[in-house]
Tab-separated table of C-alpha atoms in Angstrom:
chain	number	residue	atom	x	y	z
A	1	UNK	CA	-2.907	-1.668	-6.064
A	2	UNK	CA	0.501	-2.998	-5.298
A	3	UNK	CA	1.248	-4.080	-1.773
A	4	UNK	CA	4.027	-1.774	-0.670
A	5	UNK	CA	3.415	0.361	-3.735
A	6	UNK	CA	0.028	1.213	-5.224
A	7	UNK	CA	-0.177	1.619	-9.005
A	8	UNK	CA	-2.808	3.195	-11.684
A	9	UNK	CA	-2.822	6.277	-14.291
A	10	UNK	CA	-1.600	7.477	-17.688
A	11	UNK	CA	2.009	8.254	-18.526
A	12	UNK	CA	3.288	11.793	-18.948
A	13	UNK	CA	6.629	11.709	-20.732
A	14	UNK	CA	8.302	14.662	-19.061
A	15	UNK	CA	7.396	16.227	-15.735
A	16	UNK	CA	8.915	19.144	-13.847
A	17	UNK	CA	10.175	18.476	-10.357
A	18	UNK	CA	10.903	21.154	-7.802
A	19	UNK	CA	14.472	20.167	-7.056
A	20	UNK	CA	14.884	20.244	-3.307
A	21	UNK	CA	16.644	18.243	-0.628
A	22	UNK	CA	13.363	16.414	-0.028
A	23	UNK	CA	12.702	12.687	0.051
A	24	UNK	CA	11.491	10.935	-3.113
A	25	UNK	CA	9.335	7.819	-3.028
A	26	UNK	CA	6.108	6.174	-4.136
A	27	UNK	CA	2.639	5.570	-2.795
A	28	UNK	CA	2.142	2.151	-1.265
A	29	UNK	CA	-0.965	0.174	-0.344
A	30	UNK	CA	-3.162	2.131	2.024
A	31	UNK	CA	-1.898	5.566	0.972
A	32	UNK	CA	1.412	5.418	2.809
A	33	UNK	CA	4.640	6.957	1.501
A	34	UNK	CA	7.509	4.557	0.814
A	35	UNK	CA	10.776	6.512	0.482
A	36	UNK	CA	13.407	5.396	-2.021
A	37	UNK	CA	15.764	8.407	-2.071
A	38	UNK	CA	16.154	10.210	1.296
A	39	UNK	CA	16.521	13.990	1.400
A	40	UNK	CA	20.026	15.408	0.999
A	41	UNK	CA	21.220	12.317	-0.861
A	42	UNK	CA	24.305	13.046	-2.993
A	43	UNK	CA	23.720	12.654	-6.752
A	44	UNK	CA	24.232	10.824	-9.023
A	45	UNK	CA	22.403	7.999	-7.277
A	46	UNK	CA	20.410	4.926	-8.274
A	47	UNK	CA	18.098	2.897	-6.052
A	48	UNK	CA	15.827	-0.075	-6.775
A	49	UNK	CA	13.240	-1.687	-4.529
A	50	UNK	CA	10.954	-4.650	-5.165
A	51	UNK	CA	7.186	-4.427	-4.697
A	52	UNK	CA	4.269	-6.695	-5.537
A	53	UNK	CA	0.540	-6.717	-6.141
A	54	UNK	CA	-2.097	-6.581	-3.400
A	55	UNK	CA	-4.920	-8.156	-5.420
A	56	UNK	CA	-5.157	-11.547	-7.127
A	57	UNK	CA	-4.781	-11.581	-10.947
A	58	UNK	CA	-3.893	-7.903	-11.136
A	59	UNK	CA	-2.586	-7.101	-14.632
A	60	UNK	CA	-1.690	-3.439	-14.180
A	61	UNK	CA	-0.282	-1.183	-11.493
A	62	UNK	CA	0.073	2.578	-11.035
A	63	UNK	CA	3.344	3.989	-9.753
A	64	UNK	CA	2.667	7.364	-8.147
A	65	UNK	CA	5.852	9.297	-7.415
A	66	UNK	CA	5.854	11.744	-4.502
A	67	UNK	CA	8.221	14.278	-2.970
A	68	UNK	CA	8.084	15.189	0.706
A	69	UNK	CA	8.852	14.231	4.285
A	70	UNK	CA	5.472	13.085	5.611
A	71	UNK	CA	4.480	9.476	6.219
A	72	UNK	CA	1.281	9.685	4.152
A	73	UNK	CA	1.174	10.627	0.478
A	74	UNK	CA	-1.789	12.943	1.018
A	75	UNK	CA	0.604	15.310	2.832
A	76	UNK	CA	3.305	15.170	0.136
A	77	UNK	CA	3.521	16.422	-3.460
A	78	UNK	CA	2.648	14.187	-6.427
A	79	UNK	CA	5.326	14.758	-9.091
A	80	UNK	CA	4.841	11.850	-11.470
A	81	UNK	CA	2.614	8.938	-12.394
A	82	UNK	CA	3.240	5.942	-14.634
A	83	UNK	CA	1.154	2.878	-15.414
A	84	UNK	CA	2.718	-0.549	-15.844
A	85	UNK	CA	0.374	-2.932	-17.675
A	86	UNK	CA	0.658	-6.374	-19.207
A	87	UNK	CA	1.454	-8.162	-15.939
A	88	UNK	CA	0.531	-11.873	-16.225
A	89	UNK	CA	-2.363	-12.809	-13.893
A	90	UNK	CA	-0.904	-14.266	-10.701
A	91	UNK	CA	-1.844	-14.570	-7.021
A	92	UNK	CA	-1.265	-11.368	-5.068
A	93	UNK	CA	2.245	-11.025	-3.727
A	94	UNK	CA	3.709	-13.161	-6.544
A	95	UNK	CA	4.721	-10.607	-9.214
A	96	UNK	CA	8.143	-9.027	-8.691
A	97	UNK	CA	7.852	-5.366	-9.645
A	98	UNK	CA	11.158	-3.496	-9.562
A	99	UNK	CA	10.822	0.270	-9.079
A	100	UNK	CA	14.014	2.216	-9.835
A	101	UNK	CA	14.887	5.857	-9.173
A	102	UNK	CA	17.952	6.946	-11.183
A	103	UNK	CA	19.095	10.542	-10.606
A	104	UNK	CA	21.971	11.934	-12.691
A	105	UNK	CA	24.447	14.673	-11.756
A	106	UNK	CA	22.140	17.328	-13.242
A	107	UNK	CA	19.273	16.285	-10.971
A	108	UNK	CA	17.286	14.700	-13.816
A	109	UNK	CA	15.301	11.803	-12.379
A	110	UNK	CA	14.325	8.695	-14.321
A	111	UNK	CA	11.687	6.544	-12.630
A	112	UNK	CA	11.093	3.103	-14.081
A	113	UNK	CA	9.014	0.071	-13.176
A	114	UNK	CA	9.462	-3.445	-14.545
A	115	UNK	CA	7.760	-6.781	-13.921
A	116	UNK	CA	10.406	-9.487	-13.926
A	117	UNK	CA	8.544	-12.529	-15.289
A	118	UNK	CA	7.030	-10.734	-18.302
A	119	UNK	CA	9.748	-8.158	-18.944
A	120	UNK	CA	7.120	-5.404	-19.111
A	121	UNK	CA	8.661	-2.000	-18.341
A	122	UNK	CA	7.617	1.663	-18.275
A	123	UNK	CA	9.463	4.817	-17.276
A	124	UNK	CA	9.092	8.578	-16.882
A	125	UNK	CA	11.615	11.407	-16.686
A	126	UNK	CA	11.333	14.121	-14.069
A	127	UNK	CA	13.365	17.232	-14.912
A	128	UNK	CA	14.595	19.187	-11.927
A	129	UNK	CA	14.050	22.909	-11.413
A	130	UNK	CA	14.364	25.285	-8.484
A	131	UNK	CA	10.711	25.780	-7.658
A	132	UNK	CA	11.067	25.786	-3.865
A	133	UNK	CA	13.033	28.276	-1.798
A	134	UNK	CA	15.214	27.255	1.130
A	135	UNK	CA	12.576	28.725	3.459
A	136	UNK	CA	9.837	26.589	1.883
A	137	UNK	CA	12.011	23.486	2.109
A	138	UNK	CA	12.739	24.138	5.759
A	139	UNK	CA	9.044	24.703	6.460
A	140	UNK	CA	8.194	21.306	4.980
A	141	UNK	CA	10.931	19.628	7.009
A	142	UNK	CA	9.778	21.395	10.194
A	143	UNK	CA	6.166	20.326	9.535
A	144	UNK	CA	7.309	16.720	9.086
A	145	UNK	CA	9.265	16.803	12.349
A	146	UNK	CA	6.368	18.375	14.241
A	147	UNK	CA	3.903	15.768	12.932
A	148	UNK	CA	6.201	12.735	12.934
A	149	UNK	CA	4.678	11.004	15.960
A	150	UNK	CA	1.095	11.493	14.758
A	151	UNK	CA	2.021	10.535	11.175
A	152	UNK	CA	3.684	7.328	12.399
A	153	UNK	CA	0.632	6.439	14.479
A	154	UNK	CA	-1.748	6.989	11.553
A	155	UNK	CA	0.573	5.101	9.217
A	156	UNK	CA	0.808	2.124	11.579
A	157	UNK	CA	-2.979	2.053	11.948
A	158	UNK	CA	-3.426	2.200	8.167
A	159	UNK	CA	-0.900	-0.569	7.560
A	160	UNK	CA	-2.571	-2.847	10.127
A	161	UNK	CA	-6.026	-2.227	8.668
A	162	UNK	CA	-4.767	-2.685	5.107
A	163	UNK	CA	-3.356	-6.102	6.004
A	164	UNK	CA	-6.602	-6.976	7.784
A	165	UNK	CA	-8.575	-5.848	4.726
A	166	UNK	CA	-6.575	-8.172	2.461
A	167	UNK	CA	-7.071	-11.173	4.779
A	168	UNK	CA	-10.803	-10.499	5.234
A	169	UNK	CA	-11.199	-10.121	1.461
A	170	UNK	CA	-9.564	-13.543	1.024
A	171	UNK	CA	-11.986	-15.053	3.551
A	172	UNK	CA	-14.987	-13.432	1.850
A	173	UNK	CA	-13.865	-14.748	-1.523
A	174	UNK	CA	-13.339	-18.290	-0.196
A	175	UNK	CA	-16.668	-18.314	1.665
A	176	UNK	CA	-18.516	-17.244	-1.478
A	177	UNK	CA	-16.690	-19.655	-3.774
A	178	UNK	CA	-17.047	-22.715	-1.529
A	179	UNK	CA	-20.250	-21.867	0.334
A	180	UNK	CA	-21.979	-25.176	-0.431
A	181	UNK	CA	-18.983	-27.158	0.771
A	182	UNK	CA	-18.259	-25.279	4.006
A	183	UNK	CA	-21.761	-24.217	5.109
A	184	UNK	CA	-22.359	-27.666	6.597
A	185	UNK	CA	-19.550	-27.173	9.125
A	186	UNK	CA	-20.812	-26.280	12.648
A	187	UNK	CA	-18.317	-23.384	12.865
A	188	UNK	CA	-19.350	-21.825	9.539
A	189	UNK	CA	-22.019	-19.439	10.840
A	190	UNK	CA	-19.793	-18.224	13.662
A	191	UNK	CA	-16.881	-17.577	11.314
A	192	UNK	CA	-19.098	-15.920	8.720
A	193	UNK	CA	-20.431	-13.601	11.426
A	194	UNK	CA	-16.855	-12.723	12.408
A	195	UNK	CA	-16.037	-11.932	8.771
A	196	UNK	CA	-19.005	-9.562	8.613
A	197	UNK	CA	-17.985	-7.860	11.874
A	198	UNK	CA	-14.424	-7.307	10.663
A	199	UNK	CA	-15.661	-6.003	7.297
A	200	UNK	CA	-17.856	-3.482	9.127
A	201	UNK	CA	-14.857	-2.312	11.195
A	202	UNK	CA	-12.654	-1.960	8.110
A	203	UNK	CA	-15.354	-0.037	6.219
A	204	UNK	CA	-15.819	2.267	9.181
A	205	UNK	CA	-12.052	2.868	9.363
A	206	UNK	CA	-11.866	3.704	5.653
A	207	UNK	CA	-14.465	6.415	6.170
A	208	UNK	CA	-12.450	7.988	9.002
A	209	UNK	CA	-8.985	6.627	9.833
A	210	UNK	CA	-8.788	9.128	12.708
A	211	UNK	CA	-11.633	7.377	14.530
A	212	UNK	CA	-9.775	6.325	17.680
A	213	UNK	CA	-12.775	4.301	18.851
A	214	UNK	CA	-11.702	1.658	16.332
A	215	UNK	CA	-9.166	-0.608	18.020
A	216	UNK	CA	-6.963	-1.556	15.060
A	217	UNK	CA	-4.845	-3.917	17.168
A	218	UNK	CA	-7.978	-5.837	18.152
A	219	UNK	CA	-9.039	-5.975	14.486
A	220	UNK	CA	-5.601	-7.318	13.508
A	221	UNK	CA	-5.651	-9.951	16.299
A	222	UNK	CA	-9.158	-11.075	15.357
A	223	UNK	CA	-8.205	-11.188	11.692
A	224	UNK	CA	-5.146	-13.345	12.414
A	225	UNK	CA	-7.319	-15.671	14.504
A	226	UNK	CA	-9.952	-15.748	11.749
A	227	UNK	CA	-7.331	-16.717	9.186
A	228	UNK	CA	-6.267	-19.685	11.317
A	229	UNK	CA	-9.852	-20.792	11.973
A	230	UNK	CA	-10.789	-20.553	8.295
A	231	UNK	CA	-7.792	-22.728	7.430
A	232	UNK	CA	-8.939	-25.306	10.007
A	233	UNK	CA	-12.488	-25.133	8.625
A	234	UNK	CA	-11.298	-26.036	5.137
A	235	UNK	CA	-9.146	-28.807	6.566
A	236	UNK	CA	-12.188	-30.319	8.269
A	237	UNK	CA	-14.497	-30.232	5.277
A	238	UNK	CA	-11.893	-31.543	2.823
A	239	UNK	CA	-10.878	-34.413	5.107
A	240	UNK	CA	-14.417	-35.744	5.415
């Protein structure tokens, strides 16, 4: 998955888009919707944003293109999907993946993704049609307005837990890789227990993100604290 833009799937050369004054964007890490072209934007228009990977040594990403006004992709319409492969293995957050939406005067949309260090690039064309009526467009906009506060809350919770998930995954990987070295530290068992607790909370959240009994702010605070304590742990054992 790409952080700020999840990626995976086969390419379809030409796709039909219901041309509407609705926002166009892509799915980002955690299932959130990242808009690139706001609704009612005058065409022709071209917009590029930079994303990156969310996993170490990721060599391929899926760009899932959505149309809609909601904060989560599950509530919007998937209109295109392209896979960008051949990305050189690098630490997460290092690759620079440029996603470009280029809409011409006829409403034909070209979506492309390129990784800057390797020059790898893929694109799809979305041909506009008039599949939605004005009434249907207005209904979607009204639904987005009515659910905006709840959507924003869910999105914020998902973003916090996604960041926590990445940091906990890093800790788990480091603890497994250097277990013999760090297990002698007096704080190791305590920190390992905290990692397990946070993993349980994240797993529980993934099963039901609407579970309000999960305090995502507490999880984020504890994860930030864990990250600092793990760094100190490695400092201690390497300085001995």
